[in-house]
Every structure is written in structure tokens, then in C-alpha cells.
Amino acid sequence: MSNKLKEPSRNCSRCSRLKKFRIENRKKYPSWFNAPVPSILNNNSELLIVGLAPGVTGANRTGRPFTGDHAGLILFSTLKKFGFSRGFYKENGFDSLELDNCSITNAVRCVPPKNLPNTSEIKNCEIFLQKTINEHKNLKLIIALGLISHKSIVSSFGFKQKDFKFGHKNKHRINQNITLIDSYHCSRYNTNTRRLTQDMFDEIFRETKIALKN
Ligand code: URA
């Protein structure tokens, strides 16, 4: 792999387990994307949302983060409500969705079995998160969706985890320009169990809007 790559190559082999899973999925579902899913990038944007990893029948199928699964329905409708997107969203990705002042990426770019990347896979992919963050020269806010994404962001800035405790609505000063806001992940599990309600998710974006105005 070249260090110049901003996104992993289609056949990235940094993680043997994820590569094996990708090859199996390509055989089973040849019409699916089945590759590291590239970020939705607006390099001038002030907001970056960091998810966990592609869902097998969501982003891994469609090739766009959060597109095609439950988490995407919640995320894209909330982005629209708060003016971070334009156009219409369709679960197959054939839509007119455009993000406004916002980018979306994942801490891990390949789909992991059972939606759970292991520690070394998260570490292997950190370089791509770092590059994505660094590309955003106007970045003011990062929303971490879930603990793994939070930890990966903290680690990509070279900070110690103990100084950045994850919690829904926790805010962390990263540097002079950038603040990190934590949110519970908008996964089906979290919304079904009401660990995350729509009101709680809205609060994150309400605070984001206010922070970006200052
Ligand atoms: N789809 C993604 O791309 N990322 C997530 O974190 C969840 C679903």
C-alpha cells in the first residue's frame, strides 16, 4: 500500500480477517460494492462525522457510508433536518443527496464480520482517518458516533484515552480549532433499546449548529 493513498485501495490487505470476509462477500454477492468504502468528502466542510464501519448490507453493498441500513435512515434524515444536506436520500444510493458543510467517514473502512472490528483492525485503519481529518482545513467539529469511533479519533490525534472520556454529548477540545462531540451510535440496536432517541440525536446536531455559528 502506498502511503500517498488517501483511501484504502479496493484490495487493501492490511487486515487479513477483513480481506477474507471481503473475498467471501464478493463470491456470495458479486453485484455488491464489497470493498473499502470511501468517505463522503467535502474538503471545505467544518463538520466531519465519523461512524464505525460499513454495514454488510448497507455501505458494503452500496459503496457509500451509511447508505442502505437503519443507521443511515436516522443519520441522513437528521442531517436534512439540520440543514447539513440537500436533495433526496435513497437507500440504494441512486439519489440526489449532497452534504452541506459536512463530510462523513468511518473509523474502519471495510465491513467487519458481525459489525465488530477488532483492535488491530481499528489501528490499521487509523492512518486513513488521520488523512481524512487532515484534509479538512476548515474543520471545527468532529462528531464521533459511538465509543470505537471516539477512541479512534482520540488516538489519531496522538492523545491518551484517559484524558478523553466517551459519553453522549461529551465535548472535548482537540486543539484551537477543533472540538470533538460524542454521540451514541445511531444503530438499530441503540435506537430500538432507546439508548439513543431521536431527541437525543437532535440535541447533538442542535449543539453542532450553535458551535458552527461561533
Ligand atoms: N454504516 C456506516 O457506514 N457506518 C456505520 O457506522 C454504520 C453503518
Short mmCIF file of N, CA, C and O and ligand atoms in Angstrom, two decimals, residues 37 50-55 58-59 64-67 69 71-72 105-106 145 185, ligand 1:
data_model
loop_
_atom_site.label_atom_id
_atom_site.label_comp_id
_atom_site.label_asym_id
_atom_site.label_seq_id
_atom_site.Cartn_x
_atom_site.Cartn_y
_atom_site.Cartn_z
N VAL A 37 -15.01 1.25 1.86
CA VAL A 37 -15.98 2.26 1.43
C VAL A 37 -15.38 3.67 1.60
O VAL A 37 -15.00 4.05 2.72
N VAL A 50 -17.88 10.83 12.10
CA VAL A 50 -17.11 9.59 12.00
C VAL A 50 -17.94 8.43 12.55
O VAL A 50 -18.27 8.39 13.74
N GLY A 51 -18.30 7.51 11.66
CA GLY A 51 -19.03 6.31 12.06
C GLY A 51 -18.07 5.19 12.42
O GLY A 51 -16.85 5.39 12.54
N LEU A 52 -18.63 4.00 12.57
CA LEU A 52 -17.81 2.85 12.98
C LEU A 52 -17.20 2.15 11.75
O LEU A 52 -16.00 2.25 11.51
N ALA A 53 -18.03 1.50 10.99
CA ALA A 53 -17.56 0.71 9.84
C ALA A 53 -18.77 0.43 8.95
O ALA A 53 -19.91 0.48 9.44
N PRO A 54 -18.55 0.11 7.68
CA PRO A 54 -19.70 -0.18 6.81
C PRO A 54 -20.52 -1.36 7.34
O PRO A 54 -19.95 -2.32 7.87
N GLY A 55 -21.83 -1.26 7.20
CA GLY A 55 -22.70 -2.41 7.50
C GLY A 55 -22.66 -3.34 6.29
O GLY A 55 -22.52 -2.89 5.15
N GLY A 58 -25.48 -2.63 4.08
CA GLY A 58 -25.62 -1.18 3.88
C GLY A 58 -24.48 -0.67 3.01
O GLY A 58 -24.42 -0.94 1.81
N ALA A 59 -23.56 0.05 3.66
CA ALA A 59 -22.46 0.68 2.89
C ALA A 59 -21.63 -0.34 2.10
O ALA A 59 -21.14 -0.05 1.02
N ARG A 64 -21.41 3.55 -0.27
CA ARG A 64 -21.41 4.89 0.31
C ARG A 64 -21.70 4.77 1.82
O ARG A 64 -22.63 4.04 2.20
N PRO A 65 -20.93 5.47 2.67
CA PRO A 65 -21.13 5.32 4.10
C PRO A 65 -22.59 5.50 4.50
O PRO A 65 -23.28 6.38 3.96
N PHE A 66 -23.05 4.65 5.38
CA PHE A 66 -24.38 4.73 5.99
C PHE A 66 -25.53 4.54 5.00
O PHE A 66 -26.69 4.70 5.38
N THR A 67 -25.25 4.21 3.78
CA THR A 67 -26.31 4.14 2.78
C THR A 67 -26.85 2.72 2.66
O THR A 67 -26.10 1.80 2.31
N ASP A 69 -28.74 1.17 5.28
CA ASP A 69 -29.14 0.49 6.51
C ASP A 69 -29.86 1.44 7.47
O ASP A 69 -30.02 2.62 7.20
N ALA A 71 -29.06 2.74 10.35
CA ALA A 71 -28.29 3.90 10.86
C ALA A 71 -28.33 5.05 9.86
O ALA A 71 -28.40 6.22 10.23
N GLY A 72 -28.31 4.70 8.59
CA GLY A 72 -28.33 5.72 7.53
C GLY A 72 -29.65 6.47 7.48
O GLY A 72 -29.68 7.69 7.27
N THR A 105 -17.28 9.90 7.31
CA THR A 105 -16.31 8.83 7.12
C THR A 105 -16.55 7.74 8.16
O THR A 105 -17.44 7.86 8.98
N ASN A 106 -15.76 6.69 8.10
CA ASN A 106 -15.83 5.62 9.09
C ASN A 106 -14.45 5.38 9.69
O ASN A 106 -13.44 5.51 8.98
N LEU A 145 -19.52 8.94 16.32
CA LEU A 145 -20.70 8.09 16.53
C LEU A 145 -20.24 6.80 17.21
O LEU A 145 -19.74 5.89 16.55
N HIS A 185 -24.01 5.83 18.93
CA HIS A 185 -24.18 5.49 17.51
C HIS A 185 -25.68 5.33 17.20
O HIS A 185 -26.44 4.80 18.02
N1 URA B 1 -22.81 2.36 8.07
C1 URA B 1 -21.63 3.01 8.07
O1 URA B 1 -21.09 3.34 7.04
N2 URA B 1 -21.07 3.28 9.24
C2 URA B 1 -21.60 2.95 10.38
O2 URA B 1 -21.02 3.26 11.41
C3 URA B 1 -22.84 2.28 10.36
C4 URA B 1 -23.42 1.99 9.20
#
